[in-house]
């Protein structure tokens, strides 16, 4: 019985440490999202970490590049695969301020990313459980662990404020 309680205590400590790491990386992703908002882009930010090191940072660049595929996740994937010199990101975790869409989720599946950690859910296009659960579809050859709601309020507030300003200016 004593070994069980020690194991439980260790598990709880490790879980708390993981949550703190997740918050740190999500704060880095939020910095990227803020950069996107400053550039009049939808404020989505991403970092990809591998073995405790950030290997990619990106934010949306759809408006700048006039490219509907220039989502933060897609740009970060390219950076990470270039950094590692490998198309597989099986030891990497992506931290994104909003739940990835189906395009980005599909790319994350193809890259074999280990885990997705996101802040705010996306009830309109989310593909990690909100609208569809593409990343855990048993018909696909890879499934991704998902951690939802890390700094959810902060991530959601950034999006709410951005779209409020856009509507006030007669945009989007």
CSV table of C-alpha atoms in Angstrom, one decimal:
chain,number,residue,atom,x,y,z
A,1,UNK,CA,0.0,0.0,0.0
A,2,UNK,CA,2.8,2.4,0.8
A,3,UNK,CA,4.4,1.9,-2.6
A,4,UNK,CA,1.1,2.7,-4.2
A,5,UNK,CA,0.8,6.0,-2.4
A,6,UNK,CA,4.4,6.9,-3.3
A,7,UNK,CA,3.7,6.1,-6.9
A,8,UNK,CA,0.5,8.2,-6.8
A,9,UNK,CA,2.4,11.1,-5.3
A,10,UNK,CA,5.1,10.9,-8.0
A,11,UNK,CA,2.5,10.8,-10.7
A,12,UNK,CA,0.8,13.9,-9.3
A,13,UNK,CA,4.1,15.8,-9.1
A,14,UNK,CA,5.0,14.8,-12.7
A,15,UNK,CA,1.5,15.8,-13.9
A,16,UNK,CA,1.9,19.2,-12.2
A,17,UNK,CA,5.3,19.7,-13.8
A,18,UNK,CA,3.9,18.8,-17.3
A,19,UNK,CA,1.2,21.3,-16.8
A,20,UNK,CA,3.7,24.0,-15.9
A,21,UNK,CA,5.8,23.1,-19.0
A,22,UNK,CA,2.6,23.3,-21.1
A,23,UNK,CA,1.8,26.8,-19.8
A,24,UNK,CA,5.4,28.0,-20.5
A,25,UNK,CA,5.2,26.8,-24.1
A,26,UNK,CA,1.6,28.1,-24.6
A,27,UNK,CA,2.8,31.6,-23.4
A,28,UNK,CA,5.4,31.4,-26.1
A,29,UNK,CA,2.7,30.6,-28.6
A,30,UNK,CA,0.6,33.5,-27.3
A,31,UNK,CA,3.5,35.8,-28.1
A,32,UNK,CA,3.3,34.6,-31.6
A,33,UNK,CA,-0.4,35.1,-31.7
A,34,UNK,CA,0.1,38.7,-30.5
A,35,UNK,CA,2.5,39.3,-33.4
A,36,UNK,CA,-0.2,38.0,-35.8
A,37,UNK,CA,-2.7,40.5,-34.4
A,38,UNK,CA,-0.2,43.4,-34.7
A,39,UNK,CA,0.0,42.5,-38.4
A,40,UNK,CA,-3.8,42.3,-38.8
A,41,UNK,CA,-3.8,38.5,-39.0
A,42,UNK,CA,-6.1,36.3,-37.1
A,43,UNK,CA,-4.1,35.9,-33.8
A,44,UNK,CA,-3.1,32.3,-33.9
A,45,UNK,CA,0.4,31.4,-32.6
A,46,UNK,CA,2.4,28.2,-32.5
A,47,UNK,CA,5.6,26.7,-31.1
A,48,UNK,CA,6.9,23.2,-31.6
A,49,UNK,CA,9.1,21.7,-28.9
A,50,UNK,CA,11.3,18.7,-29.3
A,51,UNK,CA,13.1,17.2,-26.3
A,52,UNK,CA,12.4,20.3,-24.2
A,53,UNK,CA,13.7,22.8,-26.9
A,54,UNK,CA,11.6,25.1,-29.1
A,55,UNK,CA,12.5,24.3,-32.7
A,56,UNK,CA,9.8,26.3,-34.5
A,57,UNK,CA,7.8,29.5,-33.9
A,58,UNK,CA,5.1,30.8,-36.2
A,59,UNK,CA,1.9,32.9,-36.5
A,60,UNK,CA,-0.7,33.2,-39.1
A,61,UNK,CA,0.4,34.8,-42.3
A,62,UNK,CA,-2.7,34.3,-44.5
A,63,UNK,CA,-3.3,38.0,-45.2
A,64,UNK,CA,0.4,38.8,-45.7
A,65,UNK,CA,1.0,36.0,-48.1
A,66,UNK,CA,-2.5,36.0,-49.6
A,67,UNK,CA,-2.4,32.2,-49.0
A,68,UNK,CA,-5.3,30.3,-47.3
A,69,UNK,CA,-2.8,27.6,-46.3
A,70,UNK,CA,-0.4,30.0,-44.4
A,71,UNK,CA,-1.7,29.0,-41.0
A,72,UNK,CA,0.7,29.1,-38.1
A,73,UNK,CA,0.7,25.3,-37.8
A,74,UNK,CA,1.7,24.8,-41.4
A,75,UNK,CA,4.5,27.4,-41.2
A,76,UNK,CA,5.8,25.9,-38.0
A,77,UNK,CA,5.7,22.4,-39.4
A,78,UNK,CA,7.9,23.4,-42.3
A,79,UNK,CA,10.3,25.1,-39.8
A,80,UNK,CA,10.4,22.0,-37.6
A,81,UNK,CA,11.0,19.5,-40.4
A,82,UNK,CA,13.8,21.7,-41.8
A,83,UNK,CA,15.4,22.1,-38.3
A,84,UNK,CA,15.3,18.3,-37.7
A,85,UNK,CA,16.1,17.4,-41.4
A,86,UNK,CA,13.3,14.8,-41.2
A,87,UNK,CA,9.6,14.7,-42.2
A,88,UNK,CA,8.7,12.9,-39.0
A,89,UNK,CA,8.0,14.9,-35.9
A,90,UNK,CA,7.3,11.8,-33.7
A,91,UNK,CA,9.2,13.3,-30.7
A,92,UNK,CA,7.6,16.7,-31.0
A,93,UNK,CA,4.8,18.5,-29.3
A,94,UNK,CA,2.9,21.4,-31.0
A,95,UNK,CA,1.5,24.2,-28.8
A,96,UNK,CA,-1.2,26.2,-30.6
A,97,UNK,CA,-3.4,28.9,-29.2
A,98,UNK,CA,-6.6,27.6,-31.0
A,99,UNK,CA,-7.7,24.1,-31.9
A,100,UNK,CA,-6.2,23.1,-35.3
A,101,UNK,CA,-8.5,23.0,-38.3
A,102,UNK,CA,-8.8,20.0,-40.6
A,103,UNK,CA,-6.1,21.1,-42.9
A,104,UNK,CA,-3.6,21.6,-40.1
A,105,UNK,CA,-4.7,18.5,-38.3
A,106,UNK,CA,-4.2,16.5,-41.5
A,107,UNK,CA,-0.7,17.9,-41.8
A,108,UNK,CA,0.1,17.1,-38.2
A,109,UNK,CA,-1.1,13.5,-38.7
A,110,UNK,CA,1.1,13.2,-41.8
A,111,UNK,CA,4.1,14.6,-39.9
A,112,UNK,CA,3.4,12.0,-37.1
A,113,UNK,CA,3.5,14.7,-34.4
A,114,UNK,CA,3.4,13.1,-31.0
A,115,UNK,CA,1.1,15.6,-29.2
A,116,UNK,CA,-1.1,18.6,-29.7
A,117,UNK,CA,-1.6,21.1,-26.9
A,118,UNK,CA,-4.1,23.8,-27.6
A,119,UNK,CA,-5.6,26.7,-25.8
A,120,UNK,CA,-9.1,27.7,-27.1
A,121,UNK,CA,-11.5,25.3,-28.7
A,122,UNK,CA,-12.7,26.2,-32.2
A,123,UNK,CA,-16.5,25.4,-32.4
A,124,UNK,CA,-16.6,26.3,-36.1
A,125,UNK,CA,-13.6,24.5,-37.6
A,126,UNK,CA,-11.8,22.5,-34.9
A,127,UNK,CA,-10.6,19.1,-36.0
A,128,UNK,CA,-9.4,17.8,-32.6
A,129,UNK,CA,-12.8,17.1,-31.2
A,130,UNK,CA,-14.9,20.2,-31.5
A,131,UNK,CA,-16.4,19.8,-35.0
A,132,UNK,CA,-14.7,16.5,-35.9
A,133,UNK,CA,-11.9,14.5,-34.3
A,134,UNK,CA,-9.6,13.9,-37.2
A,135,UNK,CA,-6.5,13.4,-35.1
A,136,UNK,CA,-8.0,10.3,-33.4
A,137,UNK,CA,-9.8,8.8,-36.4
A,138,UNK,CA,-9.2,5.0,-36.1
A,139,UNK,CA,-9.2,4.7,-39.9
A,140,UNK,CA,-6.0,6.7,-40.2
A,141,UNK,CA,-2.6,5.3,-39.7
A,142,UNK,CA,-1.5,7.8,-36.9
A,143,UNK,CA,-3.4,9.2,-34.0
A,144,UNK,CA,-2.3,12.2,-31.9
A,145,UNK,CA,-2.5,12.7,-28.1
A,146,UNK,CA,-4.4,15.9,-27.4
A,147,UNK,CA,-4.3,18.2,-24.4
A,148,UNK,CA,-7.1,20.8,-24.4
A,149,UNK,CA,-7.6,24.1,-22.7
A,150,UNK,CA,-4.1,25.2,-21.7
A,151,UNK,CA,-4.4,28.9,-20.9
A,152,UNK,CA,-7.8,28.7,-22.6
A,153,UNK,CA,-9.1,32.0,-21.3
A,154,UNK,CA,-6.0,34.0,-22.4
A,155,UNK,CA,-6.1,32.3,-25.9
A,156,UNK,CA,-9.8,32.9,-26.3
A,157,UNK,CA,-9.7,36.5,-25.2
A,158,UNK,CA,-7.1,37.4,-27.7
A,159,UNK,CA,-9.3,36.1,-30.5
A,160,UNK,CA,-12.5,37.7,-29.1
A,161,UNK,CA,-10.8,41.1,-28.8
A,162,UNK,CA,-9.3,40.8,-32.3
A,163,UNK,CA,-12.6,40.1,-34.0
A,164,UNK,CA,-14.4,42.8,-31.9
A,165,UNK,CA,-11.9,45.3,-33.3
A,166,UNK,CA,-12.3,43.9,-36.8
A,167,UNK,CA,-16.1,44.2,-36.7
A,168,UNK,CA,-15.8,47.8,-35.3
A,169,UNK,CA,-13.6,48.7,-38.3
A,170,UNK,CA,-16.1,47.0,-40.7
A,171,UNK,CA,-13.9,44.0,-41.5
A,172,UNK,CA,-14.4,40.3,-41.3
